[in-house]
JSON list of C-alpha atoms in Angstrom, two decimals:
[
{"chain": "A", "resi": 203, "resn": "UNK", "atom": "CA", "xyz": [0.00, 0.00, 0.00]},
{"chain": "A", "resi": 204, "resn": "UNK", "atom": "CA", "xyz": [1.33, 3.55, -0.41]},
{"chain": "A", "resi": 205, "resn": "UNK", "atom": "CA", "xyz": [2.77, 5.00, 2.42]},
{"chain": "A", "resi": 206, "resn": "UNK", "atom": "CA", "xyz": [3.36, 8.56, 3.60]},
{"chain": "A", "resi": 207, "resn": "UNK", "atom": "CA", "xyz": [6.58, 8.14, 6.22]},
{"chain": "A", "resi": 208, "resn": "UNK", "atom": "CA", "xyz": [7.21, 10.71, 8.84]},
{"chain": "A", "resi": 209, "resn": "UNK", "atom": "CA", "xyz": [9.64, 11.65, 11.26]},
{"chain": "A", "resi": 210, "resn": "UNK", "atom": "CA", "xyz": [10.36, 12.19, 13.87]},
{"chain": "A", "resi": 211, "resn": "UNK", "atom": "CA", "xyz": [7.43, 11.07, 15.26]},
{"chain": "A", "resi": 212, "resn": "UNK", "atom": "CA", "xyz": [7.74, 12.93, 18.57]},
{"chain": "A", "resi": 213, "resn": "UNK", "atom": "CA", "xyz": [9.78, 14.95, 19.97]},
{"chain": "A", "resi": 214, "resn": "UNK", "atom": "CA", "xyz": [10.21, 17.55, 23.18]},
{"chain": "A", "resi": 215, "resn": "UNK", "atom": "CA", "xyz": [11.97, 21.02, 22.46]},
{"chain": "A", "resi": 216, "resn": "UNK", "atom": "CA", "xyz": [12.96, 23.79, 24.63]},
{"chain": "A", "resi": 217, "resn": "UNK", "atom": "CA", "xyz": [11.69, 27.14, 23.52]},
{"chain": "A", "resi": 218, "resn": "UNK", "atom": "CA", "xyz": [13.90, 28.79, 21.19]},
{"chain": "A", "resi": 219, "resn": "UNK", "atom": "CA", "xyz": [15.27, 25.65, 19.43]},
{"chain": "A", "resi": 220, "resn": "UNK", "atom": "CA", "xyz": [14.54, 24.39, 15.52]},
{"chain": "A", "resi": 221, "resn": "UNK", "atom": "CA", "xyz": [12.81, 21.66, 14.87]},
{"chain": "A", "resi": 222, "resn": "UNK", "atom": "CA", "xyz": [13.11, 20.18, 11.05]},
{"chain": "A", "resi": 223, "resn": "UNK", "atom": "CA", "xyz": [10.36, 17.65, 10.33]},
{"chain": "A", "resi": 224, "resn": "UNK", "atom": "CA", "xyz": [10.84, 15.04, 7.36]},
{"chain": "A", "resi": 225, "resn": "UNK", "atom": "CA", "xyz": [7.95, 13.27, 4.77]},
{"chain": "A", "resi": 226, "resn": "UNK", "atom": "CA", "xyz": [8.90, 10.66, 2.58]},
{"chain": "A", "resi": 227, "resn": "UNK", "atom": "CA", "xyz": [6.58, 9.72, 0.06]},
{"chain": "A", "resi": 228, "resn": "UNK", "atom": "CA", "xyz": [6.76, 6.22, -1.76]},
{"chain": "A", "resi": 229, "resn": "UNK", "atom": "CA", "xyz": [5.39, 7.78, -5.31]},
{"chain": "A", "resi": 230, "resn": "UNK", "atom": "CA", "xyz": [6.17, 11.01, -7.23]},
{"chain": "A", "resi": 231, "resn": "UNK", "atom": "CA", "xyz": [3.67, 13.61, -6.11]},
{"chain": "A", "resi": 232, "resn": "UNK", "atom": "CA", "xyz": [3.32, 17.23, -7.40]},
{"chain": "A", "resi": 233, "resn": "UNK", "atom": "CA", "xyz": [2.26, 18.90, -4.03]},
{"chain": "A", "resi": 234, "resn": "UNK", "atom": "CA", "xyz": [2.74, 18.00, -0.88]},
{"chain": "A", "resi": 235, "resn": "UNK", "atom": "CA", "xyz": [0.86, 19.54, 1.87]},
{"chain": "A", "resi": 236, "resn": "UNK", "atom": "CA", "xyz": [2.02, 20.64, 5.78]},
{"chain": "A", "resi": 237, "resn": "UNK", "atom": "CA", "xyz": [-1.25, 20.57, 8.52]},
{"chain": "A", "resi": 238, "resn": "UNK", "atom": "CA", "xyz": [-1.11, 21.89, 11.89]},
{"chain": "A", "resi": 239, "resn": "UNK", "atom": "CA", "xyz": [-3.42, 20.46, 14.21]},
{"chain": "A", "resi": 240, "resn": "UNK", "atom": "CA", "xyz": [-3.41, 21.83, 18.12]},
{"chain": "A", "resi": 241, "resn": "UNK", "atom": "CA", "xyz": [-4.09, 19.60, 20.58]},
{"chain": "A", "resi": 242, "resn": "UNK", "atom": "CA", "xyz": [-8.21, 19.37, 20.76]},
{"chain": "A", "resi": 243, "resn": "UNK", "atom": "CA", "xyz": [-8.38, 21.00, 17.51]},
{"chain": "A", "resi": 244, "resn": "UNK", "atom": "CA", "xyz": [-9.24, 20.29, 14.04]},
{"chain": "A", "resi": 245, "resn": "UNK", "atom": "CA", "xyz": [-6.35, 20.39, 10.98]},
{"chain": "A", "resi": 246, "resn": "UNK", "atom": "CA", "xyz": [-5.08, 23.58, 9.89]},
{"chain": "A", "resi": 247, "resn": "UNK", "atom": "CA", "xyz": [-3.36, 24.02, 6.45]},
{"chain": "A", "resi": 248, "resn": "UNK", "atom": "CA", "xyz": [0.13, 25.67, 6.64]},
{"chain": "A", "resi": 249, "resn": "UNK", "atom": "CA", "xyz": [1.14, 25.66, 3.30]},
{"chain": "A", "resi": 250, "resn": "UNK", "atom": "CA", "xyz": [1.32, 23.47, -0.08]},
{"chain": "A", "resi": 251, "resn": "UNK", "atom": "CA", "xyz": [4.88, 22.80, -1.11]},
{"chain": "A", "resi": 252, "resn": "UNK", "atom": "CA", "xyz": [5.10, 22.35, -5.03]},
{"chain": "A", "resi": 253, "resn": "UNK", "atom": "CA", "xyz": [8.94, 20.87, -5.78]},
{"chain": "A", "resi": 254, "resn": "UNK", "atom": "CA", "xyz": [11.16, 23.22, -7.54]},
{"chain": "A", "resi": 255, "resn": "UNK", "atom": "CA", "xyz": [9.52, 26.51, -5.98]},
{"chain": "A", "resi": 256, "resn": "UNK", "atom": "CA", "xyz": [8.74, 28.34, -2.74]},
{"chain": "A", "resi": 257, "resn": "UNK", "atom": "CA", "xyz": [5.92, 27.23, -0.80]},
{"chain": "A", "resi": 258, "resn": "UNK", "atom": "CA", "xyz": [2.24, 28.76, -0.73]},
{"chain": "A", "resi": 259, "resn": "UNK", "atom": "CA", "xyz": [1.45, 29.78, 3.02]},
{"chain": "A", "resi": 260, "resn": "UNK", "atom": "CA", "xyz": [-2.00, 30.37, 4.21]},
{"chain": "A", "resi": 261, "resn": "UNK", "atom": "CA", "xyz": [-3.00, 32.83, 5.61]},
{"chain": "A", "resi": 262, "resn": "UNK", "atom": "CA", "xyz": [-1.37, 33.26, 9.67]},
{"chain": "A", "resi": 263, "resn": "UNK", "atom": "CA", "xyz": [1.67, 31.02, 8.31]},
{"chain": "A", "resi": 264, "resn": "UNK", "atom": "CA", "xyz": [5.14, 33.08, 6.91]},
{"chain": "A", "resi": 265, "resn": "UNK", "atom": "CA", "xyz": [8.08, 31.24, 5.69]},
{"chain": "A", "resi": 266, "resn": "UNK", "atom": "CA", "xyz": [10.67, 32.55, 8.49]},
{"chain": "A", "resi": 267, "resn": "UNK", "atom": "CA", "xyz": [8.08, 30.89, 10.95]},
{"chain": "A", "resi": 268, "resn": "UNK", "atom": "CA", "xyz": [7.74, 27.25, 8.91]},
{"chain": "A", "resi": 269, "resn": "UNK", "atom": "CA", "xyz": [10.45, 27.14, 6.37]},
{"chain": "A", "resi": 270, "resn": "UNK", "atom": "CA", "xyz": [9.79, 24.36, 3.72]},
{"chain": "A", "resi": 271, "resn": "UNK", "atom": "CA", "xyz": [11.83, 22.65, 1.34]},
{"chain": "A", "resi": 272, "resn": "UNK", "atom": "CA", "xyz": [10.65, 20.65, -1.53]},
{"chain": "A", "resi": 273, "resn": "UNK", "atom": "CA", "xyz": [13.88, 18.95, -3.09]},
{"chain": "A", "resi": 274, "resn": "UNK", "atom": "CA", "xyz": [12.29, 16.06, -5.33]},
{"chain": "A", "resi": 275, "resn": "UNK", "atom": "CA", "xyz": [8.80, 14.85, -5.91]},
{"chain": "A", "resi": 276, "resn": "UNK", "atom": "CA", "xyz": [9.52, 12.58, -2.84]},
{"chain": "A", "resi": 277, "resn": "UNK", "atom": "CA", "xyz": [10.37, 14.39, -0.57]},
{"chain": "A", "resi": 278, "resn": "UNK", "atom": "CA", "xyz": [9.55, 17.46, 2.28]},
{"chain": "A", "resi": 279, "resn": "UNK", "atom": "CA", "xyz": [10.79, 19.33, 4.87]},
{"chain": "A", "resi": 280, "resn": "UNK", "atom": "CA", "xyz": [8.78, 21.27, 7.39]},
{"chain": "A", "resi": 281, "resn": "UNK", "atom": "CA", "xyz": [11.14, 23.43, 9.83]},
{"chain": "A", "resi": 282, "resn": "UNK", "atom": "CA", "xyz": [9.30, 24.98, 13.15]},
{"chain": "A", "resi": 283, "resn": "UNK", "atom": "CA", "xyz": [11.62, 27.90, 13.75]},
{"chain": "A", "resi": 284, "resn": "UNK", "atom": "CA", "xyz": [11.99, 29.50, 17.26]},
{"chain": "A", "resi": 285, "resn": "UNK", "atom": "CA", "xyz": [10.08, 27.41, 18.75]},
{"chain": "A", "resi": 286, "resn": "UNK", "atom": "CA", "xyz": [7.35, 28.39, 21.89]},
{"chain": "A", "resi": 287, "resn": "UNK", "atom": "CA", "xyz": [4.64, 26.67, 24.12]},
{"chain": "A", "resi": 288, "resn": "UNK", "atom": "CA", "xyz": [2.38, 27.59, 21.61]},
{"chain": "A", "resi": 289, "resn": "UNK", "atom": "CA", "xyz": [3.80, 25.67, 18.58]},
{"chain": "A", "resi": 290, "resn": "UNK", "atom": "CA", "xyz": [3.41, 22.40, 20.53]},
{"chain": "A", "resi": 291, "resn": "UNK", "atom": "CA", "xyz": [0.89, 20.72, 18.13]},
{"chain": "A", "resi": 292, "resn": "UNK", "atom": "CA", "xyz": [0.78, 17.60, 16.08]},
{"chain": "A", "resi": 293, "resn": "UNK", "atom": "CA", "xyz": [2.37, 18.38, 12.80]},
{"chain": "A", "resi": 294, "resn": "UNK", "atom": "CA", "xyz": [0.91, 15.95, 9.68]},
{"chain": "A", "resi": 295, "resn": "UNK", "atom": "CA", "xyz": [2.15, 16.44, 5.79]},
{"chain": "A", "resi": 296, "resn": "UNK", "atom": "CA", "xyz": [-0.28, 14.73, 3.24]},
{"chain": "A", "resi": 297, "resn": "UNK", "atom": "CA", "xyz": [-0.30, 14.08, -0.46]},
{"chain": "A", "resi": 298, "resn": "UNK", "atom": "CA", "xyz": [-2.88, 13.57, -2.64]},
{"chain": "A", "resi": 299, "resn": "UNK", "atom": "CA", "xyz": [-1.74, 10.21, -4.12]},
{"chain": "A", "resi": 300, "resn": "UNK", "atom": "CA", "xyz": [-2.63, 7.53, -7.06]},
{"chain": "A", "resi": 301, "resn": "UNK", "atom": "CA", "xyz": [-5.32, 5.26, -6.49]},
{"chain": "A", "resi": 302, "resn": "UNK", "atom": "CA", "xyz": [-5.03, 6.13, -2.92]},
{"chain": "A", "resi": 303, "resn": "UNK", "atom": "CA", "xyz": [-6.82, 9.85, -2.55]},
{"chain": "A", "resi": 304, "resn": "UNK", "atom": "CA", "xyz": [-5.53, 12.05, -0.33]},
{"chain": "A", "resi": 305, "resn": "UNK", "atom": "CA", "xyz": [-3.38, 10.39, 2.11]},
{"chain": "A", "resi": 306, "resn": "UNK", "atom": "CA", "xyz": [-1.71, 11.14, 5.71]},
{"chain": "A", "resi": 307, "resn": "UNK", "atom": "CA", "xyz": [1.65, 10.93, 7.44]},
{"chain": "A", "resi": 308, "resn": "UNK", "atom": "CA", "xyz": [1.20, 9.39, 11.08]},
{"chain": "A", "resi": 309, "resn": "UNK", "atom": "CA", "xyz": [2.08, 12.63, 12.26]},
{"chain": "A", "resi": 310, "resn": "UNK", "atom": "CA", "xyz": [5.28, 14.45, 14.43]},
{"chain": "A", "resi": 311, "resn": "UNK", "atom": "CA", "xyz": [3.82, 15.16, 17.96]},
{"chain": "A", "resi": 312, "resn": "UNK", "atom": "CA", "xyz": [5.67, 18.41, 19.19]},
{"chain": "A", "resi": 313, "resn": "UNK", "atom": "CA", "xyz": [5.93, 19.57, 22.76]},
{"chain": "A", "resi": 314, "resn": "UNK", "atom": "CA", "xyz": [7.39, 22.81, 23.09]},
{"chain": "A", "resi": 315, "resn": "UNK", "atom": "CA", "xyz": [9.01, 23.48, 26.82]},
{"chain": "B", "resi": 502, "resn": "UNK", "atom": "CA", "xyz": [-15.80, 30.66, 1.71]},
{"chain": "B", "resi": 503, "resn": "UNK", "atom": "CA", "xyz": [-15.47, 27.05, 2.19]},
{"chain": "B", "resi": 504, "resn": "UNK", "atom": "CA", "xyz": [-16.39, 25.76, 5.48]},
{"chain": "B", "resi": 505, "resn": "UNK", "atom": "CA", "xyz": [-17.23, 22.28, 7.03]},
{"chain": "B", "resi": 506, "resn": "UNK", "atom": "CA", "xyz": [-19.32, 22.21, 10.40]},
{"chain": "B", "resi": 507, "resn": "UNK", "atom": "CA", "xyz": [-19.50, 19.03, 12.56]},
{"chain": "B", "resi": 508, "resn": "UNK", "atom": "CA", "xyz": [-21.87, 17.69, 14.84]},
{"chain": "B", "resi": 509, "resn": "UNK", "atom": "CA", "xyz": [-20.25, 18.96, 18.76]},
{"chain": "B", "resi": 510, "resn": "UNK", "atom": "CA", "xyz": [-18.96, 16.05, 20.52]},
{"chain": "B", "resi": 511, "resn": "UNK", "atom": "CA", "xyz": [-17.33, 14.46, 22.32]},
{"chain": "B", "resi": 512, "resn": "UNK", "atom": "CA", "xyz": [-20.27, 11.68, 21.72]},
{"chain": "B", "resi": 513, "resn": "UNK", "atom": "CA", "xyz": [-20.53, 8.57, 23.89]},
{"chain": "B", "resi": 514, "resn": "UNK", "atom": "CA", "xyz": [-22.53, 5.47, 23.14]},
{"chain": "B", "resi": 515, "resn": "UNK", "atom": "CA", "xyz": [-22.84, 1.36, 24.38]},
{"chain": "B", "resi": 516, "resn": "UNK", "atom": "CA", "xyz": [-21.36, -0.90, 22.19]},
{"chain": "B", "resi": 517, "resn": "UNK", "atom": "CA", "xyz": [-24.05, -2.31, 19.30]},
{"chain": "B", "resi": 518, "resn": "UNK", "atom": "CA", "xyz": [-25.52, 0.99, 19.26]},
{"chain": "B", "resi": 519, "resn": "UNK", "atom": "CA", "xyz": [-26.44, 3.03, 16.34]},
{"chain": "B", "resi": 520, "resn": "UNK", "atom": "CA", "xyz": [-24.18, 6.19, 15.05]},
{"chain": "B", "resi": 521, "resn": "UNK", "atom": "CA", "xyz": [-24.75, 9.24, 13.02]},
{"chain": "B", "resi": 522, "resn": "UNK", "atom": "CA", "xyz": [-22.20, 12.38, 13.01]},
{"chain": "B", "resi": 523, "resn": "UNK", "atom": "CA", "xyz": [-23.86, 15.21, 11.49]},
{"chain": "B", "resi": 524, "resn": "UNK", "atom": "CA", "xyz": [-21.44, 17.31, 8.72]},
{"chain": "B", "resi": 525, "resn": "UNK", "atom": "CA", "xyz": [-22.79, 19.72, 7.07]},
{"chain": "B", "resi": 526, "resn": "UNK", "atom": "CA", "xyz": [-20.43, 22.23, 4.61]},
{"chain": "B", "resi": 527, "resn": "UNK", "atom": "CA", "xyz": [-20.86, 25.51, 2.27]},
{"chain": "B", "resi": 528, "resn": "UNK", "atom": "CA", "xyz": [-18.58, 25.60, -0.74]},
{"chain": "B", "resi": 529, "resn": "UNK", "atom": "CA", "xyz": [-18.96, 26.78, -4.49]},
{"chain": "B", "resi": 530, "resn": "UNK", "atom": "CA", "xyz": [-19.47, 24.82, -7.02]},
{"chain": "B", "resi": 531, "resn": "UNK", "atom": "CA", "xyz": [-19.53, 20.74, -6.37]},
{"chain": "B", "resi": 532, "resn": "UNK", "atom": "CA", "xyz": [-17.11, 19.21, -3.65]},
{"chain": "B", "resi": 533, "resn": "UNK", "atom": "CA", "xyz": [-15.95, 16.23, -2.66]},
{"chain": "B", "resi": 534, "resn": "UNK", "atom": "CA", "xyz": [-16.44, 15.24, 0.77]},
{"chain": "B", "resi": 535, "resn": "UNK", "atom": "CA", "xyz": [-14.40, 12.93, 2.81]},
{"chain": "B", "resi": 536, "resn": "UNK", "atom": "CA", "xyz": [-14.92, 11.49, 6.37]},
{"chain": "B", "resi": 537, "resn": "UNK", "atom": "CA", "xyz": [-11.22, 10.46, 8.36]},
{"chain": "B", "resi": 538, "resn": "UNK", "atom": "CA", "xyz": [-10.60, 8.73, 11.50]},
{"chain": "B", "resi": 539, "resn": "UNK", "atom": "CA", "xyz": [-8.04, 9.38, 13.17]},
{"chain": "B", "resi": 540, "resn": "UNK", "atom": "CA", "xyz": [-7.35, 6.68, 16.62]},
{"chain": "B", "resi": 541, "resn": "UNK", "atom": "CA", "xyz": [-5.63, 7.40, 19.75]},
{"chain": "B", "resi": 542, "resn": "UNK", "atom": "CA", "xyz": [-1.98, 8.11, 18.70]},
{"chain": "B", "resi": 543, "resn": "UNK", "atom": "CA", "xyz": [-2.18, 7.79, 15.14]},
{"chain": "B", "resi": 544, "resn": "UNK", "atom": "CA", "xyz": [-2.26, 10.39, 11.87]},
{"chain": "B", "resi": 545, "resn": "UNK", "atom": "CA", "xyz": [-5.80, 10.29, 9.81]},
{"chain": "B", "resi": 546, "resn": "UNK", "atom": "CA", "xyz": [-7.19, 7.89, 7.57]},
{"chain": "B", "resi": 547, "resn": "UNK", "atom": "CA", "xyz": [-9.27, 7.82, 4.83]},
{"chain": "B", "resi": 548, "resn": "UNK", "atom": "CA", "xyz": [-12.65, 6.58, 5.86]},
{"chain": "B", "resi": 549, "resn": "UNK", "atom": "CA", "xyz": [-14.81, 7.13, 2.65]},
{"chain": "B", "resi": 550, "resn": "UNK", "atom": "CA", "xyz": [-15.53, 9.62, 0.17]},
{"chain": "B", "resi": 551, "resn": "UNK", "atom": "CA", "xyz": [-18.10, 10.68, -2.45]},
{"chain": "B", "resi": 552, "resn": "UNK", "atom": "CA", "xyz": [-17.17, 13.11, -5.43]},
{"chain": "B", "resi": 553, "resn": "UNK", "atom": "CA", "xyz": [-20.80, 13.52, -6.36]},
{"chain": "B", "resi": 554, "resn": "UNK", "atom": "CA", "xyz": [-24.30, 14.06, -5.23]},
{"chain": "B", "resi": 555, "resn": "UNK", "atom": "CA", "xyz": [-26.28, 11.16, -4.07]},
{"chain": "B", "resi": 556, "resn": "UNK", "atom": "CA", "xyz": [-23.35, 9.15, -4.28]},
{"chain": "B", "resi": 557, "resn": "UNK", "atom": "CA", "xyz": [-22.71, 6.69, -1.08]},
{"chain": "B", "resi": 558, "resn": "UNK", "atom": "CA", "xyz": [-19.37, 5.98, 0.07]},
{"chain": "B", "resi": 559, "resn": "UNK", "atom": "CA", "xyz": [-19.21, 3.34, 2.47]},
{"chain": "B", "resi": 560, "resn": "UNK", "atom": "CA", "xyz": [-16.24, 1.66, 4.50]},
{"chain": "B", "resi": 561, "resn": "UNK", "atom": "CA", "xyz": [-16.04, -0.46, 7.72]},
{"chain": "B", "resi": 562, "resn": "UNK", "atom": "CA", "xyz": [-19.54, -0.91, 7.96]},
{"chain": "B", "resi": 563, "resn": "UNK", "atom": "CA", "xyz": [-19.63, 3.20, 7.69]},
{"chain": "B", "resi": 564, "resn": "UNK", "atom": "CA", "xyz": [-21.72, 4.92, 5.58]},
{"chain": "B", "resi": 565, "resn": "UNK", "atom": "CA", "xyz": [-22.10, 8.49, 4.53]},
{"chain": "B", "resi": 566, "resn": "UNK", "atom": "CA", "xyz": [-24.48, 9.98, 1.53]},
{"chain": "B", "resi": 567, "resn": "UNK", "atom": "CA", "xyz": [-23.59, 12.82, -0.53]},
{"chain": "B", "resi": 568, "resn": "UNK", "atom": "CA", "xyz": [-26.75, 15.31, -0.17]},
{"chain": "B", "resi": 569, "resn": "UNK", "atom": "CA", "xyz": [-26.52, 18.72, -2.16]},
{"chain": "B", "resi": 570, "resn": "UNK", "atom": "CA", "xyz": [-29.91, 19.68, -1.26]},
{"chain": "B", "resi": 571, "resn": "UNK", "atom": "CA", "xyz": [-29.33, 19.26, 2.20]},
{"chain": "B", "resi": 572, "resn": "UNK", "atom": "CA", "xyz": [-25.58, 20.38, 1.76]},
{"chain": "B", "resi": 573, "resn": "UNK", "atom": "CA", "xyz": [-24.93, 17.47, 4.25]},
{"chain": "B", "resi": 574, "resn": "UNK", "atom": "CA", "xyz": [-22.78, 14.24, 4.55]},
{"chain": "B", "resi": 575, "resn": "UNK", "atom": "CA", "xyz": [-23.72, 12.99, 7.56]},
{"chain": "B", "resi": 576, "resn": "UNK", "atom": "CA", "xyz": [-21.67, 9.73, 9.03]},
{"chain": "B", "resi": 577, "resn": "UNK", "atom": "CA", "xyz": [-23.89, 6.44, 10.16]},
{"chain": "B", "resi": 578, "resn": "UNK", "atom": "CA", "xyz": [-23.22, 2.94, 11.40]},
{"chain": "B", "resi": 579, "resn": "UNK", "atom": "CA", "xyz": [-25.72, 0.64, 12.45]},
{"chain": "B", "resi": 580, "resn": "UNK", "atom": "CA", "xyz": [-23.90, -1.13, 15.12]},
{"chain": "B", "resi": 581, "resn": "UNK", "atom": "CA", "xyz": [-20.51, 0.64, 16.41]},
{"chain": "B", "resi": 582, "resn": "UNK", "atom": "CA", "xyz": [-17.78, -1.78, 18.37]},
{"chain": "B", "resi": 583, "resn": "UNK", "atom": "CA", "xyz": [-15.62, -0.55, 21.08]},
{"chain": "B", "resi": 584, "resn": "UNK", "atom": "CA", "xyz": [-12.79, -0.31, 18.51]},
{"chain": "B", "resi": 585, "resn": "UNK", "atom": "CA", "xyz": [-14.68, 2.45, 16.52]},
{"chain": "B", "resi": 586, "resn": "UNK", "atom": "CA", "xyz": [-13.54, 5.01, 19.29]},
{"chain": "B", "resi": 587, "resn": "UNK", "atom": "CA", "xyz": [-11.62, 7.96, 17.77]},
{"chain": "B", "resi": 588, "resn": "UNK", "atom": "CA", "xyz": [-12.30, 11.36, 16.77]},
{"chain": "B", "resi": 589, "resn": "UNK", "atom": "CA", "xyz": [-14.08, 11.58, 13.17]},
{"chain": "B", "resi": 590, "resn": "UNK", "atom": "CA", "xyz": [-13.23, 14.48, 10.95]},
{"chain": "B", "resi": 591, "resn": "UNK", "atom": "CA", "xyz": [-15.47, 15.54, 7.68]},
{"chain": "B", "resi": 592, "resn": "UNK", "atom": "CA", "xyz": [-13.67, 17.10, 5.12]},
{"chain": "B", "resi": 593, "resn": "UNK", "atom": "CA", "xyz": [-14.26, 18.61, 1.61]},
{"chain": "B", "resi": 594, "resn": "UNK", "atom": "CA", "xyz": [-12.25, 19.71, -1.08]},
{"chain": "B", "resi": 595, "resn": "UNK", "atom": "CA", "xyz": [-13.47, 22.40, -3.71]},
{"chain": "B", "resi": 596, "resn": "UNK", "atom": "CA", "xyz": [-13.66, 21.21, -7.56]},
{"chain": "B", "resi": 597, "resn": "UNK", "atom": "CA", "xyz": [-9.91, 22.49, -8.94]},
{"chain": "B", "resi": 598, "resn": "UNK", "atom": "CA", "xyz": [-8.28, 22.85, -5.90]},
{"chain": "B", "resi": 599, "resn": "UNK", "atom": "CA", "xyz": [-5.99, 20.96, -4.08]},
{"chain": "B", "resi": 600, "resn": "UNK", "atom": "CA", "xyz": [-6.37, 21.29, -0.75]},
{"chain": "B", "resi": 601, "resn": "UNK", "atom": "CA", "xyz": [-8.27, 19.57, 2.37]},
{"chain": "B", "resi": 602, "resn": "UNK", "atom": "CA", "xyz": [-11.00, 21.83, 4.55]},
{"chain": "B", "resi": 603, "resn": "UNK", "atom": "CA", "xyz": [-11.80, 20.14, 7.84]},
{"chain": "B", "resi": 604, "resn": "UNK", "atom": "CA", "xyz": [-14.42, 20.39, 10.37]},
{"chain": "B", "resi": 605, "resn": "UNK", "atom": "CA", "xyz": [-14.00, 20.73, 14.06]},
{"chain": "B", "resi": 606, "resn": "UNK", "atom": "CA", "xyz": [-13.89, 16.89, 14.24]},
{"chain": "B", "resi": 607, "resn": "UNK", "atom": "CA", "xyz": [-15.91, 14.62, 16.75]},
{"chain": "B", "resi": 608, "resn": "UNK", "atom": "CA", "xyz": [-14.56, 12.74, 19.45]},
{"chain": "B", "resi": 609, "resn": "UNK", "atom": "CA", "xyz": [-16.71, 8.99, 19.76]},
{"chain": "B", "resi": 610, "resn": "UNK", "atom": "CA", "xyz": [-15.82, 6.92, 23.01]},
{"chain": "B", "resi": 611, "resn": "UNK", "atom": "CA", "xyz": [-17.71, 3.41, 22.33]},
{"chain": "B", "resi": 612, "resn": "UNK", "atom": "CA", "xyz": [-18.13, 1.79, 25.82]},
{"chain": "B", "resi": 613, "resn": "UNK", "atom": "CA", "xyz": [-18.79, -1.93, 26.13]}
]
C-alpha cells in the first residue's frame, strides 16, 4: 500500500530551538501539503509545497516561521523555527496520491518546553 | 468561503448501538467530501468519500451519503464496536483545488 513516512514522530523542544520535520513519500507527487493540528483541535493548512519553488502559506503562516523545502517529488521538509509553548501541536504532511486519494503521514507530535 | 461544520462532541454510546455524526459544509461549485478517523496516537485515515451528489461511500460498515440539497454528509453505522472510538473528521475539497477543509472533528468513546 502507499505510504506517507514521517519523522520524527515525537519529539520535546525547549523554547527557542529548531525543529526540522521530514515526509517521505513512496510515489512522485506534485504537491505535498504541511497541517497543523493543536491539541483538541481540528487540521489547519500551513502551506502546499510544489517541488522546484517556494511554498504557498495560508493565511497566519510566513516562511521565516515554517520554512519548507521541496527537493524532489519525494520528498519534504517542514522546519518549526523558534520554537514556543504555543507551537506544541501535532504536525501531519499529506499528499494527494494515485489510487489512494488524499493520504496522511502518522504525524510528528511536538511539545514545546 | 469554504467551510465544514461538525456535529459537537465528544459523543458517547454502548457498544451495538447506532451512530450518526452530522457534517454539514458551504462551498462553491460541487465538492468532494471525505470522512477520516483518526485513533488514539495515530495520523488520519481515509474513511470514505463521495465526489458527487447522491453518491454513497461506504467503509467499515460506515456509511455516509452525498446530499446537495441538504448540503450534508452525515456519518452512520448501524452497530458501532468498542474499537470504533476515535475522533471523526469531515472534510471537503473544492472542484480544482488541491487542498483539504476540515471540520471541528468529533470525538466517539464506544463503551462496552
Amino acid at each position: 500500500s502507499a505510504v506517507i513516512s514521517q519523522k520524527p514522530s515525537r519529539d520535546i523542544c525547549q523554547r527557542g530551538t529548531s525543529l526540522t520535520i521530514q515526509c517521505q513519500v513512496d510515489s512522485q507527487v506534485t504537491m505535498m501539503f504541511w497541517y497543523r493540528q493543536q491539541p483538541g483541535q481540528s487540521l489547519t493548512l500551513i502551506a502546499t509545497a510544489n517541488q522546484g519553488s517556494e511554498a504557498t502559506y495560508e493565511s497566519g503562516f510566513v516562511i521565516d516561521k515554517f520554512p519548507i523545502s521541496r527537493p524532489n517529488l519525494t520528498f519534504s521538509t517542514l522546519t518549526v523555527s523558534n520554537m514556543s509553548p504555543e507551537d506544541s501541536s501535532i504536525y501531519l504532511c499529506s499528499a494527494e496520491l494515485p489510487n489512494y486519494g488524499y493520504t496522511f503521514g502518522s504525524g510528528t507530535r511536538l511539545t514545546v518546553v | 468561503g469554504n467551510s465544514v461544520t461538525q456535529m459537537e462532541g465528544p459523543v458517547t454510546l454502548s457498544e451495538e448501538a447506532f451512530l450518526t455524526i452530522n457534517c454539514t459544509y458551504t462551498a462553491t461549485g460541487y465538492p468532494s467530501l471525505f470522512w477520516y478517523v483518526q485513533y488514539p496516537g495515530e495520523g488520519l485515515q481515509l474513511l470514505l468519500k463521495a465526489t458527487k451528489a447522491d453518491d454513497k461511500g461506504s467503509n467499515k460498515g460506515f456509511e455516509a451519503t452525498y446530499r446537495k440539497e441538504t448540503t450534508s454528509f452525515h456519518l452512520e453505522k448501524g452497530s458501532v464496536q468498542v474499537s470504533d472510538s476515535a475522533v471523526y473528521f469531515c472534510a471537503l475539497r473544492v472542484q480544482g483545488a488541491q487542498k483539504l477543509v476540515f471540520g471541528q472533528g468529533t470525538r466517539l468513546t464506544i463503551n462496552p
